[in-house]
Coordinates of C-alpha atoms in Angstrom, one line a residue:
X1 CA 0.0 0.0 0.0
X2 CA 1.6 3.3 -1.1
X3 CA 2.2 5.6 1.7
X4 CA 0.7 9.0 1.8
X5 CA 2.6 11.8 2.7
X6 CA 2.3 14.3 6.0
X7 CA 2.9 17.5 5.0
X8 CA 5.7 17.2 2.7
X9 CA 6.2 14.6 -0.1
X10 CA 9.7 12.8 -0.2
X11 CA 10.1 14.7 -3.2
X12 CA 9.4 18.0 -1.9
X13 CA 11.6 17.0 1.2
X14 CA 14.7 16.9 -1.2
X15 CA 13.5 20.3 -2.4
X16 CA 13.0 22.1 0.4
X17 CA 16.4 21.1 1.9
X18 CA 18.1 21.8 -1.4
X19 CA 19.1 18.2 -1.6
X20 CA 17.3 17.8 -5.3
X21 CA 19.1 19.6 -7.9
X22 CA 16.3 21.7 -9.7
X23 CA 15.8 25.1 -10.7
X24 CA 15.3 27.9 -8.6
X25 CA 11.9 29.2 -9.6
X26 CA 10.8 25.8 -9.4
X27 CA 12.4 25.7 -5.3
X28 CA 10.2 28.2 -5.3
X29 CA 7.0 27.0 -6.5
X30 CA 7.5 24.2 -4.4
X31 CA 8.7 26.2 -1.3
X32 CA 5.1 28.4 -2.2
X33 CA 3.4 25.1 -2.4
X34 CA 4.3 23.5 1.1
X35 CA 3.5 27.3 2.7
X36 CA 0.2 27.5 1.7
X37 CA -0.8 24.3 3.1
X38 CA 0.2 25.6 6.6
X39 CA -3.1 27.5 6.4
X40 CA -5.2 24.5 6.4
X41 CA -3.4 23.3 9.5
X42 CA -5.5 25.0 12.5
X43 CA -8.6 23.2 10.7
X44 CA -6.7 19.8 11.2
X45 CA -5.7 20.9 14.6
X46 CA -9.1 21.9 15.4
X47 CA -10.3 18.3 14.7
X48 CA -7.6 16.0 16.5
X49 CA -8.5 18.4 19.5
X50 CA -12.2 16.9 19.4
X51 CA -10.6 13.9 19.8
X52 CA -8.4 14.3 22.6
X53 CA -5.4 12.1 22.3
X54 CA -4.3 12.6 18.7
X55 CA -3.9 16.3 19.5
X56 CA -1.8 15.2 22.8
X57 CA 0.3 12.7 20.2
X58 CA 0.9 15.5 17.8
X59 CA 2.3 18.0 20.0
X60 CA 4.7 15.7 21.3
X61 CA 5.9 14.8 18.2
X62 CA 6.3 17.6 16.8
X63 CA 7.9 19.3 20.1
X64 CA 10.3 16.0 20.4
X65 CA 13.9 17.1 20.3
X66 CA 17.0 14.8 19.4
X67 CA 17.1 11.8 21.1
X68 CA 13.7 11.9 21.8
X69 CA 13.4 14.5 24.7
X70 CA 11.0 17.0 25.1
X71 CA 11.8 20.2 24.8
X72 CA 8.1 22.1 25.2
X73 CA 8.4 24.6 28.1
X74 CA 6.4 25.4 31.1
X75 CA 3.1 27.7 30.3
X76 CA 4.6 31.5 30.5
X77 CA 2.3 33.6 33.3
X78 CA 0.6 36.2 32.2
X79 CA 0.4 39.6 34.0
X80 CA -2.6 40.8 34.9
X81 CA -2.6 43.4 32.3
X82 CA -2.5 40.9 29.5
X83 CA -5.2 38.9 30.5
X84 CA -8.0 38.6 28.6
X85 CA -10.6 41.9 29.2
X86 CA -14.0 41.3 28.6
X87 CA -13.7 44.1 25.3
X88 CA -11.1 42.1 24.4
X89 CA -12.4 39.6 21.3
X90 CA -11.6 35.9 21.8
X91 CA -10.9 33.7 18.7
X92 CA -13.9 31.7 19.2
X93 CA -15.9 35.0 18.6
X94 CA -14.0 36.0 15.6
X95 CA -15.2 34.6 11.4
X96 CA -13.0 34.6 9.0
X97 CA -14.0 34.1 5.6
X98 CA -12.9 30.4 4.2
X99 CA -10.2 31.5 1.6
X100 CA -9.9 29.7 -1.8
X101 CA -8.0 27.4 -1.7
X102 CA -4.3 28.5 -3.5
X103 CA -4.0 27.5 -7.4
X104 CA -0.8 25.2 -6.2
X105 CA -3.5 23.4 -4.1
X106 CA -5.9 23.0 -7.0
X107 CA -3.3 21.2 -9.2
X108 CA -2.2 19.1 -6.3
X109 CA -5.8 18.1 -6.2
X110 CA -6.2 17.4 -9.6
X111 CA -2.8 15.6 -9.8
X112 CA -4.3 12.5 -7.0
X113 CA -7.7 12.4 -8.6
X114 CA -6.6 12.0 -12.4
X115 CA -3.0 11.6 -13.5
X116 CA -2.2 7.6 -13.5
X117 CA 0.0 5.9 -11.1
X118 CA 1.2 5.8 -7.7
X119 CA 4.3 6.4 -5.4
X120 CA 7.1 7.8 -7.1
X121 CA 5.4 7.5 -10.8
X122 CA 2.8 9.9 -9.5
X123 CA 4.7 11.9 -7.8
X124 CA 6.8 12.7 -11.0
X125 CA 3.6 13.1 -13.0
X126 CA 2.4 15.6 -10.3
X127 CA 5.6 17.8 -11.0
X128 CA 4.9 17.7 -14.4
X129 CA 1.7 18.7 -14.3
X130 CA 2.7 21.6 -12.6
X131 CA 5.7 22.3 -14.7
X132 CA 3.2 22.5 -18.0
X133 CA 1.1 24.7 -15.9
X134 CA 3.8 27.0 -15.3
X135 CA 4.9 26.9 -18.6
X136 CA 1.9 27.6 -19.5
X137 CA 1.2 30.5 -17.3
X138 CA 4.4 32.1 -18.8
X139 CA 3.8 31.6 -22.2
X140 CA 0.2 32.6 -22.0
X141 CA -0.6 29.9 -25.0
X142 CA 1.0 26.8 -25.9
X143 CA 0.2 24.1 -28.1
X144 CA 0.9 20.4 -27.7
X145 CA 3.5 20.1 -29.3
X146 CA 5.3 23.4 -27.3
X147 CA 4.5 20.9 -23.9
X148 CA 6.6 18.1 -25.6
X149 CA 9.2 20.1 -26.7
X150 CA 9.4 22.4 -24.1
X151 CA 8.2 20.9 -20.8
X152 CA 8.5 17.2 -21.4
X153 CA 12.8 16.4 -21.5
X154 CA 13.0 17.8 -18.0
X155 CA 9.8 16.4 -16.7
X156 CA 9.2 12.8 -18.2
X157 CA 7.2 11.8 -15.4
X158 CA 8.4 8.4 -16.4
X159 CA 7.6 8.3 -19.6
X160 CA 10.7 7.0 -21.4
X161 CA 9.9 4.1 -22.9
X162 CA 7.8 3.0 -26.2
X163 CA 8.1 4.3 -29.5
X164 CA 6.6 8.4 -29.0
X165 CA 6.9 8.6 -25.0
X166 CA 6.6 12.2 -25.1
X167 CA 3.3 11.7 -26.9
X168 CA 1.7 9.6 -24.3
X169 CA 2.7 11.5 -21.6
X170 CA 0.7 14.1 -23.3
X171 CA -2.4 11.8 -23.9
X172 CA -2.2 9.9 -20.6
X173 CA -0.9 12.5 -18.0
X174 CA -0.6 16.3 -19.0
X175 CA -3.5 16.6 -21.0
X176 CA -5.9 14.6 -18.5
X177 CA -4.4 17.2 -16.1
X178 CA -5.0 20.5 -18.1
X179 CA -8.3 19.4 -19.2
X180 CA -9.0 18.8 -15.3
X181 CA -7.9 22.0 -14.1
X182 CA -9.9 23.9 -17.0
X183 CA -13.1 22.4 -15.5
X184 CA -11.9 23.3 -12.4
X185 CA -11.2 26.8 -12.7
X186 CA -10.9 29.7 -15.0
X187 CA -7.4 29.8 -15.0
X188 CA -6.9 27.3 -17.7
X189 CA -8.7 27.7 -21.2
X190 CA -9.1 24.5 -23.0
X191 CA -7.9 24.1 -26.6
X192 CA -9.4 26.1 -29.6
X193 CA -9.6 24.9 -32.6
X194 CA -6.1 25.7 -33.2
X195 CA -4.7 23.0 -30.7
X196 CA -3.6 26.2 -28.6
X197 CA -4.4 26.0 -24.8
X198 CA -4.5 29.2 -23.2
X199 CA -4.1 30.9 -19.2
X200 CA -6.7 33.1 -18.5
X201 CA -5.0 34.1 -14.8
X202 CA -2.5 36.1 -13.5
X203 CA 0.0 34.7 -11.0
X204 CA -0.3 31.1 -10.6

C-alpha cells in the first residue's frame, strides 16, 4: 500500500532542503506550495483536538527534540494586564471568511484524482503537471507540441519508454491534467480549434 505523505512529499523534502538539484523558480514554487498548506493546518488541529489524544500525540511529536526528549516549556504567566478583558475579542468569537483554496493546491488536487500511477510515478507526474502549468502560465498559450518540446525532456514523469513517450505522456498524463484544471477553474482555457491551450489568470 503506497504511503501517503504528511505534510511534505519525499520529493518536496529533497527540495525544500536543497538536496534535489532543480531550478530555482521551481524551489520556489515548491517552497510556495508546502507554505500554503500551513493554512489549512489550524482546521486539522481543530479536529484532533475533538478527539483528545491525537492532538496530545501530535504536539509531542512535533515538540520532540534529538534523542527523543522533550523540549516544550512550562506555560509562560501572564500579568494581569494581558489577561483577557471582557472588550477584548476571543478567537472563538472572531469569522473569517474560508479563503480559496491556492491554485498550487488546485493542481495538487487534480494531480491525486486524475493523472495515472502511484508512489514515485505519481509523484513525478504531479511535477509535471505543474511544470506544464507553469509553462503555461508564462507563455500565456502553448500548443501540444510546445508541452513536448518544451516541458517534457525535464519532466518525463516516467515516460521514457515506447516508441513516442513524449506523446503519451501528453495523452495519458498532462492533458488529462489540463483538461481537469480547466473544469476546475478559470485559470486554464481548454484548446481552440487551433490545438492552442491558453491561461486566463494572472500569477499562478
Amino acid at each position: 500500500m503506497t504511503e501517503r505523505r504528511a505534510l511534505l512529499t519525499d520529493r518536496e523534502r529533497e527540495i525544500v532542503a536543497g538536496d534535489a538539484d532543480v531550478e530555482d523558480s521551481y524551489r520556489y514554487q515548491t517552497i510556495s506550495r508546502v507554505r500554503a498548506r500551513f493554512g489549512r493546518l489550524e482546521e486539522d488541529l481543530e479536529a484532533l483536538e475533538k478527539h483528545g489524544d491525537l492532538a496530545d500525540e501530535l504536539r509531542e511529536i512535533v515538540c520532540r527534540g534529538e534523542g527523543g526528549q522533550d523540549r516544550r516549556e512550562a506555560p509562560v504567566e501572564e500579568s494581569p494586564d494581558e489577561t483577557d478583558t471582557d472588550d477584548t475579542p476571543r478567537r472563538e468569537d472572531t469569522h473569517t471568511p474560508r479563503e480559496t483554496p491556492p491554485f498550487a493546491d488546485v493542481v495538487d488536487a487534480v494531480a491525486e484524482d486524475v493523472l495515472p500511477g502511484s508512489g514515485a510515478k505519481l509523484e513525478a507526474r504531479r511535477e509535471a503537471l505543474h511544470a506544464a502549468v507553469e509553462y503555461l502560465r508564462e507563455q500565456g498559450e502553448a500548443t501540444p507540441k510546445d508541452f513536448r518540446t518544451d516541458v517534457y525532456p525535464e519532466h518525463t514523469g516516467h515516460y521514457t519508454d515506447g516508441d513516442d513517450p513524449a506523446r503519451s505522456w501528453w495523452k495519458n498524463c498532462v492533458y488529462k491534467g489540463l483538461r481537469e484544471l480547466a473544469e476546475r477553474t478559470d485559470l486554464v482555457e481548454k484548446a481552440d480549434t487551433t490545438g492552442e491551450w491558453s491561461w486566463r489568470g494572472g500569477s499562478a
